[in-house]
Each structure stands twice: as structure tokens, then as C-alpha cells.
Coordinates of C-alpha atoms in Angstrom, one line a residue:
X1 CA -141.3 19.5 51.0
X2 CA -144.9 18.4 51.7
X3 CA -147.0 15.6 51.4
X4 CA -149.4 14.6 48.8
X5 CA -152.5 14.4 50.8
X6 CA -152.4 18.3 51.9
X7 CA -151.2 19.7 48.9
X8 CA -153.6 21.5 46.6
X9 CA -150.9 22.1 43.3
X10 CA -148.7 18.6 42.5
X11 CA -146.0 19.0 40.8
X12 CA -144.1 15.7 39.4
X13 CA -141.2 15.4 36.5
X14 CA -142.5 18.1 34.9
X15 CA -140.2 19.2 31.9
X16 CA -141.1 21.6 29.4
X17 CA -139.3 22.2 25.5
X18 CA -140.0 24.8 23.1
X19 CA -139.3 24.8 19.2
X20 CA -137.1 28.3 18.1
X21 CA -137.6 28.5 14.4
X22 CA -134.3 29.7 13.1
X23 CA -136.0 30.8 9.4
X24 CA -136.8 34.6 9.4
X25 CA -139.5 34.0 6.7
X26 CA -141.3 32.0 4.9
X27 CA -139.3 31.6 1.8
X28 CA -136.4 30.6 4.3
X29 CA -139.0 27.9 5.6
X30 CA -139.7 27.1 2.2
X31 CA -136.1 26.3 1.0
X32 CA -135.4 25.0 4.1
X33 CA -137.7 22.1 3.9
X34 CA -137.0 21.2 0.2
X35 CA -133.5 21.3 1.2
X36 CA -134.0 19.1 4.6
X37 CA -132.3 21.7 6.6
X38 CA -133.1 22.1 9.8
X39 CA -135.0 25.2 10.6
X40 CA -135.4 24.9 14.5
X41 CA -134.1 24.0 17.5
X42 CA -135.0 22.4 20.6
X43 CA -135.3 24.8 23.9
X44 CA -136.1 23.3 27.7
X45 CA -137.3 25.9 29.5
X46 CA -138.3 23.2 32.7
X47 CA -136.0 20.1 33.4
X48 CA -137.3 17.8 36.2
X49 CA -139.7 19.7 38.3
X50 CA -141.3 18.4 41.4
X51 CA -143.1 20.5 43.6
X52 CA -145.8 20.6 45.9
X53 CA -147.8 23.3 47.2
X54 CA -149.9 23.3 50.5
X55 CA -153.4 24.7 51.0
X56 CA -153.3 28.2 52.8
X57 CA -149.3 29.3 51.6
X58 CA -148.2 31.5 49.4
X59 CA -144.8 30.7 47.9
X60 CA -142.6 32.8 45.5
X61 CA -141.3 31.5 42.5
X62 CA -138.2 33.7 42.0
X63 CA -134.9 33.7 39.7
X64 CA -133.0 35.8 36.8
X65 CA -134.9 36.2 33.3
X66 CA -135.2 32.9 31.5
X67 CA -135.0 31.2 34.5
X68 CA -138.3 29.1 33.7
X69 CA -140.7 31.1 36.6
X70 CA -143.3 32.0 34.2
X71 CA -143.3 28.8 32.5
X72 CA -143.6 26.6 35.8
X73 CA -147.0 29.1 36.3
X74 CA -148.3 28.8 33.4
X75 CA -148.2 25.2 33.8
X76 CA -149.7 25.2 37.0
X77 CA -152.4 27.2 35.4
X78 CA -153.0 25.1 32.6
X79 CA -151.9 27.3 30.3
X80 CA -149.6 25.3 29.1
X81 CA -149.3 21.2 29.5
X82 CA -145.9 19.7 30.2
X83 CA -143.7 17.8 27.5
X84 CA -142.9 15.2 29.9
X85 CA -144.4 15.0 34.0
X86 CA -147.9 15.7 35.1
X87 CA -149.2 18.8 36.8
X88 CA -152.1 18.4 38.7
X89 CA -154.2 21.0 41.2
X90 CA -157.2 20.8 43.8
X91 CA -159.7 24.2 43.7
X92 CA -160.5 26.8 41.4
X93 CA -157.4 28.9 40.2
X94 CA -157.6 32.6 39.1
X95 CA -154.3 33.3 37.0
X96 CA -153.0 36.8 36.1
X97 CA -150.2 36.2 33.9
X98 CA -148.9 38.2 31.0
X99 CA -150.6 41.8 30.7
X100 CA -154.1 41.2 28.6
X101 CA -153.9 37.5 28.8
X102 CA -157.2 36.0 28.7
X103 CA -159.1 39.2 27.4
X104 CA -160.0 39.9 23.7
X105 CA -159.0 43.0 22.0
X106 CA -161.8 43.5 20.7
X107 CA -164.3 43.5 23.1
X108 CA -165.4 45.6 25.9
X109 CA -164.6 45.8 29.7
X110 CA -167.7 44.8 30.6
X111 CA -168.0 41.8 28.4
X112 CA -164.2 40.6 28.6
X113 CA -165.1 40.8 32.9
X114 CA -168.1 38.0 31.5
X115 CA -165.6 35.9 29.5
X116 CA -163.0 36.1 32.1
X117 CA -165.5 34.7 34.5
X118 CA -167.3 32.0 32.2
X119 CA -163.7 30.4 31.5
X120 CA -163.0 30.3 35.3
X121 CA -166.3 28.0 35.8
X122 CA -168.3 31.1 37.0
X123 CA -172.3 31.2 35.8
X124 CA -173.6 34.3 34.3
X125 CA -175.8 35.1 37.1
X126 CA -172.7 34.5 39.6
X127 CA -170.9 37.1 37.0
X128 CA -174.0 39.3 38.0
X129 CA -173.7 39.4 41.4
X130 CA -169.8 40.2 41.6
X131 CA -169.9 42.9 38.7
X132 CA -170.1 46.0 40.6
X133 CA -168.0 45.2 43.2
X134 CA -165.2 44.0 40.1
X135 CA -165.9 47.6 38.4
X136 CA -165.6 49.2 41.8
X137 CA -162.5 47.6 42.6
X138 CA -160.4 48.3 39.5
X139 CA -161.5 51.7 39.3
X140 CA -162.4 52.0 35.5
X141 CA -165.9 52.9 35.7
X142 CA -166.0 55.7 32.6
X143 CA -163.8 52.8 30.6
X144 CA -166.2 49.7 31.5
X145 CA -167.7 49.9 28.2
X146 CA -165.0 50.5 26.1
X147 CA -163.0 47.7 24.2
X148 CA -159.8 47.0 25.9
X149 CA -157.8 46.9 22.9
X150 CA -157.5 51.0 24.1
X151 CA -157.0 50.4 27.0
X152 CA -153.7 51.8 28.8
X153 CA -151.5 48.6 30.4
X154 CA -152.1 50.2 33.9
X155 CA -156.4 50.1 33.1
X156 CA -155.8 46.1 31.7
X157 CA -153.9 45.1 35.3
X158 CA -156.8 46.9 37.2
X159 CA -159.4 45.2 35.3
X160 CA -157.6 41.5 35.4
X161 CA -156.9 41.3 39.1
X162 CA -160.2 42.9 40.3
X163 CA -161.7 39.5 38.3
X164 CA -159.5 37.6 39.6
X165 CA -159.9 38.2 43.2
X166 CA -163.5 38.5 43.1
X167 CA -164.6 35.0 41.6
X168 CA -163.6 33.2 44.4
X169 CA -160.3 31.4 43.7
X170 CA -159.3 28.5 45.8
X171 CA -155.5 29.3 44.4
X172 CA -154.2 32.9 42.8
X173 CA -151.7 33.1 40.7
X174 CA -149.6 36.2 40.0
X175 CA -146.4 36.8 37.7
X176 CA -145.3 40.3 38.0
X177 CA -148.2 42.3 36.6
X178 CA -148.6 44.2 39.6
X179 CA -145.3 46.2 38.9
X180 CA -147.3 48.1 35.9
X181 CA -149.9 49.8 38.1
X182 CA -149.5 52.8 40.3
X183 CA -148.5 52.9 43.2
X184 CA -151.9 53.2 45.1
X185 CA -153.2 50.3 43.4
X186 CA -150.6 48.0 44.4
X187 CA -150.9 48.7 47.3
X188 CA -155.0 48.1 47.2
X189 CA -153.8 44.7 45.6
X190 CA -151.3 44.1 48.3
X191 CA -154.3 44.6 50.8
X192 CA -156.0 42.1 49.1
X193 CA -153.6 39.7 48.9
X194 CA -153.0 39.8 53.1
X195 CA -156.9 39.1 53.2
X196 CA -156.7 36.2 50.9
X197 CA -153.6 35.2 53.1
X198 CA -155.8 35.3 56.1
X199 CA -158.9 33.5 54.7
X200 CA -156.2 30.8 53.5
X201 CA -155.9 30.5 50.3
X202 CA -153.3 29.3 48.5
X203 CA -150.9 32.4 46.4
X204 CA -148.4 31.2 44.3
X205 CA -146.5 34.7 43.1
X206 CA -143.5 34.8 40.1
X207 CA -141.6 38.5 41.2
X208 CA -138.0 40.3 40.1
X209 CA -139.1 41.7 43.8
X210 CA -136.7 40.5 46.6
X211 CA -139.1 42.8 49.2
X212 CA -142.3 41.7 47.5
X213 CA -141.4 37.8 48.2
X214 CA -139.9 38.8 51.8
X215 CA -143.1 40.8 52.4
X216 CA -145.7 38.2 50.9
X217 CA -144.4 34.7 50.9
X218 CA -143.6 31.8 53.7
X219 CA -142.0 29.8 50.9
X220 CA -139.2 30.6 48.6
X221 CA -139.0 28.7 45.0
X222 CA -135.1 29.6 43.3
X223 CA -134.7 28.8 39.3
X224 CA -131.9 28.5 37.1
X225 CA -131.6 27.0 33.9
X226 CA -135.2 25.8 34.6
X227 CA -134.1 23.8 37.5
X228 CA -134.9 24.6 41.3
X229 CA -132.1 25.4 42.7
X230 CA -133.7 26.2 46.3
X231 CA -137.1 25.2 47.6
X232 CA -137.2 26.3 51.7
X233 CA -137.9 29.5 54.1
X234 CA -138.1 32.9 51.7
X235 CA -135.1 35.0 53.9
X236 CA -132.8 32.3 53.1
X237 CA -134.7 31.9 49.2
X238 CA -134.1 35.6 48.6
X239 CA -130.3 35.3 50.0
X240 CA -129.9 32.6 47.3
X241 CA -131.2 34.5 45.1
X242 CA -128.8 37.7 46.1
X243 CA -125.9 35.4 46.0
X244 CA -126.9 34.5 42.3
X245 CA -126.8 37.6 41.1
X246 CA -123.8 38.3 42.9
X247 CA -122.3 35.5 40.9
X248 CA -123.0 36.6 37.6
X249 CA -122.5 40.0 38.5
X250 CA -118.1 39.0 39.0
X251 CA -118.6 37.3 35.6
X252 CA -120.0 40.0 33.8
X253 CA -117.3 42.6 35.0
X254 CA -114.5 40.2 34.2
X255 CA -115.7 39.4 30.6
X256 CA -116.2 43.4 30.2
X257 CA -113.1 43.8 31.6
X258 CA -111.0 41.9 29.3
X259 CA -113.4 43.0 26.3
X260 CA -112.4 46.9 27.2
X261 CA -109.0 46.2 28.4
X262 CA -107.3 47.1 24.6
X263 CA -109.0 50.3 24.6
X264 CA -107.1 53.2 25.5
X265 CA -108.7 56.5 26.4
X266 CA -108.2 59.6 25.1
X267 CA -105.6 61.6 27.1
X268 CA -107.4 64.2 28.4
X269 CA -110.4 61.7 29.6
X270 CA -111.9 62.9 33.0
X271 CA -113.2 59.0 35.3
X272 CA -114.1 57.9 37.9
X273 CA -110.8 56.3 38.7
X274 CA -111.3 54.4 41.7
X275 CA -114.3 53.9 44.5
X276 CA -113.2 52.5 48.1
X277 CA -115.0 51.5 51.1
X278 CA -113.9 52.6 54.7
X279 CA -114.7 51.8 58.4
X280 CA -115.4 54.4 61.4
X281 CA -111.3 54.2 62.0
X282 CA -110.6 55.0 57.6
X283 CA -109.6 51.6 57.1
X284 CA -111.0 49.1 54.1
X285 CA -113.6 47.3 54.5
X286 CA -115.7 44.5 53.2
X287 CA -118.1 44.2 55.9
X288 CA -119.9 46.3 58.3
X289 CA -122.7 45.4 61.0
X290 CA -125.8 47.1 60.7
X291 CA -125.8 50.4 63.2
X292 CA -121.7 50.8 62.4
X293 CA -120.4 54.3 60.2
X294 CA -119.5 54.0 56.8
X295 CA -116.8 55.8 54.5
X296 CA -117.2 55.8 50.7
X297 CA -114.4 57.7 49.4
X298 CA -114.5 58.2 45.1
X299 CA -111.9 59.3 43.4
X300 CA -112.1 61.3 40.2
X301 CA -108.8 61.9 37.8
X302 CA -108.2 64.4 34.8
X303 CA -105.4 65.0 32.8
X304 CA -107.2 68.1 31.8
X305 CA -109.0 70.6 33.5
X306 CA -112.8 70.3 34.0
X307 CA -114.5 73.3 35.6
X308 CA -118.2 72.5 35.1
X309 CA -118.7 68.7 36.8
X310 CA -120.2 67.5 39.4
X311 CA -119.9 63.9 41.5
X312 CA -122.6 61.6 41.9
X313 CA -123.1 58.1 43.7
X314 CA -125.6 55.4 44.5
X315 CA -126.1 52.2 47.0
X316 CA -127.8 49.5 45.9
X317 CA -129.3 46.4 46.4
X318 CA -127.9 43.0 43.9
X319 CA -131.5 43.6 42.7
X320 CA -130.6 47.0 41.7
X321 CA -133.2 48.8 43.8
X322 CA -131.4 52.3 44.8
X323 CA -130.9 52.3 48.7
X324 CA -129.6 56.2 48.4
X325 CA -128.3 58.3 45.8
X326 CA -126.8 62.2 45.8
X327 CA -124.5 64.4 43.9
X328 CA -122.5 67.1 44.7
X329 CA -125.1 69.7 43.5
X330 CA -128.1 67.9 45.5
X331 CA -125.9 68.1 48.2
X332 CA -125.0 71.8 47.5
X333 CA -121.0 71.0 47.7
X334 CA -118.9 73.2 45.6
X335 CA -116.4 70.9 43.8
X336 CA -113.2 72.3 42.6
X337 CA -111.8 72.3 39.1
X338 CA -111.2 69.0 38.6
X339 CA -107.2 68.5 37.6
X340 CA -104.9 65.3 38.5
X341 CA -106.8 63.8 41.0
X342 CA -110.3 65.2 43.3
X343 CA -111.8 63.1 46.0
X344 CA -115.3 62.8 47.5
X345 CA -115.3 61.8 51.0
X346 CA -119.1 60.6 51.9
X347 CA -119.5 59.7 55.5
X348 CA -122.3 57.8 56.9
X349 CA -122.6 58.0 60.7
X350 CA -125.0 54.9 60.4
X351 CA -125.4 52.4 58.1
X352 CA -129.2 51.0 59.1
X353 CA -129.7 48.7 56.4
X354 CA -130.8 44.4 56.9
X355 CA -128.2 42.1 56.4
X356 CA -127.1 41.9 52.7
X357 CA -124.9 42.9 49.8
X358 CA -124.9 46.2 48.5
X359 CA -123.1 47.9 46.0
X360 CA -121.8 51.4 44.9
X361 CA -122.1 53.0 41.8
X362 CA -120.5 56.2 41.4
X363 CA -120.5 58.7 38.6
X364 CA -118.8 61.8 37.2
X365 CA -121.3 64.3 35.1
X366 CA -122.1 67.6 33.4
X367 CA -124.2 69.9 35.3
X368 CA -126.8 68.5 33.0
X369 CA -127.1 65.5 34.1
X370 CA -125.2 64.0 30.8
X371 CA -122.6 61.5 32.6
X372 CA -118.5 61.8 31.1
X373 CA -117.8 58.7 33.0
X374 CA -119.3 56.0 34.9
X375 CA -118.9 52.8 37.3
X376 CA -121.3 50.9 37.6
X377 CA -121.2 48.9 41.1
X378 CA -117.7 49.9 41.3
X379 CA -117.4 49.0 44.8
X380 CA -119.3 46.3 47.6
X381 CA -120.1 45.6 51.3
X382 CA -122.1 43.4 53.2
X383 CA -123.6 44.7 56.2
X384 CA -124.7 42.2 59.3
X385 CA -127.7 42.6 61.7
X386 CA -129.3 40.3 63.2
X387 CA -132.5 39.0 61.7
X388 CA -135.4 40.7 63.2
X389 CA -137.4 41.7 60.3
X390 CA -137.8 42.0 56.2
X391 CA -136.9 44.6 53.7
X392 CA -133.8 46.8 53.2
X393 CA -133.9 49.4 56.7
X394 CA -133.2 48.3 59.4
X395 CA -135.2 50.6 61.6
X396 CA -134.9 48.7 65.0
X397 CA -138.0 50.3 66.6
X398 CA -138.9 49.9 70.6
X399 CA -141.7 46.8 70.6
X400 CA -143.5 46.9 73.4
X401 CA -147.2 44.3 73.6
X402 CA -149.4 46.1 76.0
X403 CA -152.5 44.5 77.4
X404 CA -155.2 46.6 76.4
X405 CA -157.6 48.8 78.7
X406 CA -161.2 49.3 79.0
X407 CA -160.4 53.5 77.5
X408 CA -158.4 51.2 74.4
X409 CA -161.8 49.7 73.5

């Protein structure tokens, strides 16, 4: 997608295989050697990968679990070296990967900040002259001299990405710590991150996040099978990536399906038997634009009746990120006793969500909360609008670029 000469991480062929031991101890290993059976097996996490990178982007390296994302990071980092390809980069790289990676247990804040440092090239005097604003930054002052084997995994994320973004880094790389701290701190790193982004450095980010990589990245890297699958703009990387889990999604119901299909339940079971999807007018529908009403209409059954229940529902994202959720007791709606057949009739005047999939999940409960029958995504829709910003609400606010006046100043 770029050319050699501007590119700062060069990725070519690049394959990577693992070894899974199949012995569960060591006699196993033991007999398994004097017997000449084989006691692992080969595992390619990367097939073929060629990639480049230019100076000043940040790109997204997105796909499902096992995908290879964190692998192909790790090799860019040099934390690992490739079975087969070269990996090469231009600048200093900062690398938060796995939570505590690159500190030791047994030593302190203070002198895990100096180690950290030393193996990124930085001199102890350098070290020196960042070390307060590092502290500062992650917050752990009354901890700095503690070893970080007690440290909480929120105090080890503040600690690694305050080094990491203040020893200079040509290129940052970032695989999904940030979801472990709170929310205020992510969004201090989030800062952080725009400012890199506008001194032009180079961000290469592994996230489960489809806002995080709409919000963040320019570039859009899709895995599967430790293959890219997509390499282009993010919106339409993230849609891929929607469509993916979309995919497996259909397969998953159908194989649980036809796994659950010989069970019969009990006669008196209370379900959720059926969840539909409506237009403005009460007819089904599949798709909606953005700005259009909405019907979801849930159906609960009982051959029995069930006096203390109440009705609960969720839309959300293919991610599985909850758009909006309510029951019936939330909602303070008196439900009857449920017998034969009780609907729930949720209308939606708007629907002012970006263009996407989303899904229903509905749910039929206790009054404690303990659920006596769910569905999970039992129903979908896709919703249009046209594309005019990131994230899941469309809000469609007034812009308006006013030059500004000498009382503005």
C-alpha cells in the first residue's frame, strides 16, 4: 500500500509457527520420546505477511481472537523474530504489549521505569530527566517504590504507558492494554495518543474496539487465520470486520441449533418465543435508515402461569457493545400474568444510530434478575445514514465554521 522509501515498519513474507506440546507432563514427554511418538504439533499463527507502514499514521491491526494481531506486533517489536520473512523498522519503538511485559516482578516501580528505559536505548541520565514527569503521568506516586509484583493490573498499565510515551518513541505500539484502566485514564492516554498523532509519529494499535480504531486510526489492518484479509481506509476495515463476525455469528446459531434441536422442554417452560422487527407502518423489516421509527415486538409463551416476571431486551453492536437495554421494571410497566402468549411492543420514534448491523437480544426473568429464558441476538437490522462521522450515534448536529472576531480572541 506504500512504498519502501517512506515507510518506517517493513513488512515482507513474514510467517510465524509455534510448537503445541500435546504431553501434559513430563513423564508423558518422557515415554513419548523413548517411544518416538510425537508430542507436538506444528501451529502458524502468520502465513505470508507483507506490510508496510508510513511515518506519521497510525493503523489498526484488528480481527477475532487468534487471528494472529498480537503476533504480527510482537514481531514488529522484536519480540519475537519470524520463522520465515524479514521484519524490519526505522526509529525507536516503545511497545506496550501483554499486561507487565517487560517489567520484573520483583523489583520496584522506580527501578522497573529505569529498566524499561535502558532496554529502549535510553541513558540513565536521560531516565533522569523524564522520571517525574513518568511518575506524574501514571499517577502511582505512594506505589513508585513498591515492587510491582503487588501491583493491581490497572497500577502496571499506568506505569507501562507513562514510560512509553515519555522516552521519545519514533513508533508506539499498543495491543489492548488500555481496556484494563479506568476510565479517566484512558481517556488521559487517548489525549496522549491525539498529540503523538499531531507531532507525527507513527501508532500502530491491535483493538477488540471497532470505535477505538474508527476514533484513532487512518488505516485499517483485518486478520483471519493469520492472513490479512483487508488492508485500506478504517470505516470500510471496521465494516469488514462487522461483516466477519456477522458471518460466524449465522454459523454459530445454526450448529447450536441443530445441537439443541433433540431437546425438548419441559411442558410448563415459560421463553422467549419469538423476537420481530417492524417499520413506522408495523411491517417486517430488515433495514431502516438512520432518523426512521423502529418496532421491536417480543413475544413471551407459557404453558403455565407465571405471575412474578418481567421482560427485558438489548441492541447491540456485532462487537457486542450494548447500544440500549431496558426491562419491564426499569421501565415501570406492569406485565400481566404471563399465560399462552404476552407481547412487548417497544417503539422507537427514532432510530439515530451510524450505518451498521445491530442485533436484539431479548430476555424473560425473575424479578431478581435470574433469567428463565434467553435469546441471544434473536433478531437483526441494518440501519443506513449517510457517512458523516464515526462511532455508533448518529447525532447529526448543526456545523456551522464561523470566522472568528477580535471579542473571540
Amino acid at each position: 500500500m506504500t512504498t519502501p522509501d517512506v515507510s518506517v515498519i517493513r513488512v515482507r513474507g513474514a510467517s510465524k509457527q509455534f510448537r503445541i506440546r500435546k504431553d501434559k507432563s513430563l513423564k508423558d514427554r518422557v515415554v513419548g520420546i523413548m517411544r518416538e511418538k510425537r508430542t507436538s504439533e506444528e501451529f502458524w499463527a502468520l502465513r505470508d505477511i507483507d506490510l508496510d507502514i508510513e511515518a506519521g499514521t497510525t493503523v489498526g491491526l484488528v480481527g477475532h481472537n487468534g487471528s494472529g494481531k498480537s503476533t504480527l506486533l510482537k514481531l514488529i517489536g522484536g519480540i519475537l523474530q519470524p520463522t520465515t520473512g524479514i521484519v524490519q523498522h526505522r526509529g525507536r519503538i516503545a511497545a506496550l504489549l501483554e499486561l507487565g511485559a517487560g517489567f520484573h516482578p520483583d523489583l520496584t516501580g522506580r527501578e522497573n521505569v529505569y529498566l524499561n528505559a535502558s532496554i529502549l536505548g535510553l541513558s540513565k541520565q536521560q531516565t533522569d530527566s523524564y522520571f517525574d514527569a513518568i511518575v506524574d503521568f501514571s499517577g502511582i506516586e505512594r506505589f513508585i517504590d513498591a515492587q510491582v509484583k503487588f501491583y493491581s493490573s490497572g497500577m502496571y498499565v499506568r506505569l507501562a504507558f507513562a514510560v512509553a510515551v515519555h522516552v521519545d518513541p519514533e513508533i508506539l505500539l499498543v495491543d489492548e492494554v488500555l481496556a484494563v484502566g479506568d476510565e479517566p485514564f484512558q481517556r488521559k492516554c487517548m489525549d496522549r495518543i491525539h498529540q503523538f498523532q499531531a507531532e507525527g509519529r507513527t501508532i500502530v494499535l491491535v483493538s477488540h474496539s471497532a470505535e477505538q480504531v474508527g476514533e484513532l486510526c487512518h488505516r485499517a489492518v483485518v486478520l483471519d487465520g493469520g492472513r490479512i484479509v483487508f488492508d485500506g481506509a478504517a470505516e470500510r476495515g471496521i465494516q469488514v470486520l462487522r461483516e466477519g463476525y456477522e458471518t460466524a455469528r449465522v454459523l454459530a446459531e445454526a450448529a447450536a441449533a441443530n445441537a439443541s434441536a433433540a431437546i425438548a422442554r419441559p411442558a410448563d417452560h415459560a421463553t422467549v418465543d419469538r423476537v420481530e422487527v417492524l417499520d413506522g407502518a408495523g411491517a417486517p423489516v430488515d433495514s431502516v435508515a438512520s432518523g426512521d421509527p423502529l418496532e421491536v415486538v417480543i413475544t413471551y409463551r407459557s404453558s403455565a402461569p407465571l405471575t412474578a416476571w418481567r421482560g427485558a431486551m438489548t441492541i447491540d453492536t456485532p462487537l457486542a457493545q450494548v447500544v440500549y437495554g431496558t426491562n419491564t421494571e426499569l421501565s415501570g410497566v406492569e406485565v400481566p400474568t404471563l399465560h399462552g402468549e404476552c407481547q412487548l411492543r417497544l417503539r422507537f420514534p427514532r432510530v439515530d444510530l451510524m450505518s451498521g448491523t445491530y442485533h436484539v437480544t431479548a430476555a424473560l426473568q425473575a424479578l431478581d434478575g435470574t433469567s428463565i429464558d434467553w435469546k441471544g441476538q434473536a433478531a437483526s437490522f441494518t440501519v443506513t445514514s449517510p457517512t458523516t462521522g464515526v462511532g455508533i450515534a448518529d447525532l447529526r448536529p448543526s456545523i456551522e465554521a464561523v470566522p472568528a472576531t477580535s471579542s473571540h480572541l
